[in-house]
Coordinates of C-alpha atoms in Angstrom, one line a residue:
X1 CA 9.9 -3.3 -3.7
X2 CA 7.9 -1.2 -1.1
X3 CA 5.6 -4.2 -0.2
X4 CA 8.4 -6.2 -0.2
X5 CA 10.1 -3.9 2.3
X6 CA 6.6 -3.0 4.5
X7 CA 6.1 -7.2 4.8
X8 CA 10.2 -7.7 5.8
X9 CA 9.2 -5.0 8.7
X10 CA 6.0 -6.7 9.6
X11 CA 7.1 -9.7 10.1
X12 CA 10.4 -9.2 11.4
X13 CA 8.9 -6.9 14.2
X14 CA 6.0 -9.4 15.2
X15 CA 8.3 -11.6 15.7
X16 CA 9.9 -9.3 18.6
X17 CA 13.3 -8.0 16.2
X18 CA 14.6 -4.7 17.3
X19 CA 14.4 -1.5 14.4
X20 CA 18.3 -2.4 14.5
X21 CA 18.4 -5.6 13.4
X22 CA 15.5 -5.5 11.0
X23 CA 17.4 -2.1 9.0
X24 CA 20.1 -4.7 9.3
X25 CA 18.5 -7.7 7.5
X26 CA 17.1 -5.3 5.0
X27 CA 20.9 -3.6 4.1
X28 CA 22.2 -7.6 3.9
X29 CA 19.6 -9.0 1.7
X30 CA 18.1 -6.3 -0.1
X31 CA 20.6 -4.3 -0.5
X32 CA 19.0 -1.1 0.3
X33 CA 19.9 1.2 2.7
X34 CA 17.0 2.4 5.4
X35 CA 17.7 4.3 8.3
X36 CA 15.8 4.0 11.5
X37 CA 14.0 7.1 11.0
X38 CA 12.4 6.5 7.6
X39 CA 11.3 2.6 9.3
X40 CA 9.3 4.4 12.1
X41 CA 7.3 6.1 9.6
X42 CA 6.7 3.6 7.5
X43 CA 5.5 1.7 10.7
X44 CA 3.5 4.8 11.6
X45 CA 2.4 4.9 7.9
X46 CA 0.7 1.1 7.9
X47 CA -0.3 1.5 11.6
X48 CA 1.9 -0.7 13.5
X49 CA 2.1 -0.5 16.8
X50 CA 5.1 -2.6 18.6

């Protein structure tokens, strides 16, 4: 489920999606809860840079 997650906040941000939106689409299909905080990491964590 990580990858899963780390791919969905890739992609989603490449594509120009705010942190909002993407903690959003993860809540809606996924069904896990994520808060903005923990997704910055995990961006800092795989060295994205948007």
């Amino acid at each position: 489920m990580n990858c899963l997650i780390n791919n969905t906040i890739d992609s989603y941000l490449r594509k120009g999606r705010k942190v909002e939106v993407v903690k959003r689409y993860i809540r809606m299909k996924y069904r896990v809860h994520i808060d903005s905080i923990s997704m910055t990491k995990r961006m800092q964590m795989l060295n994205l840079e948007y």
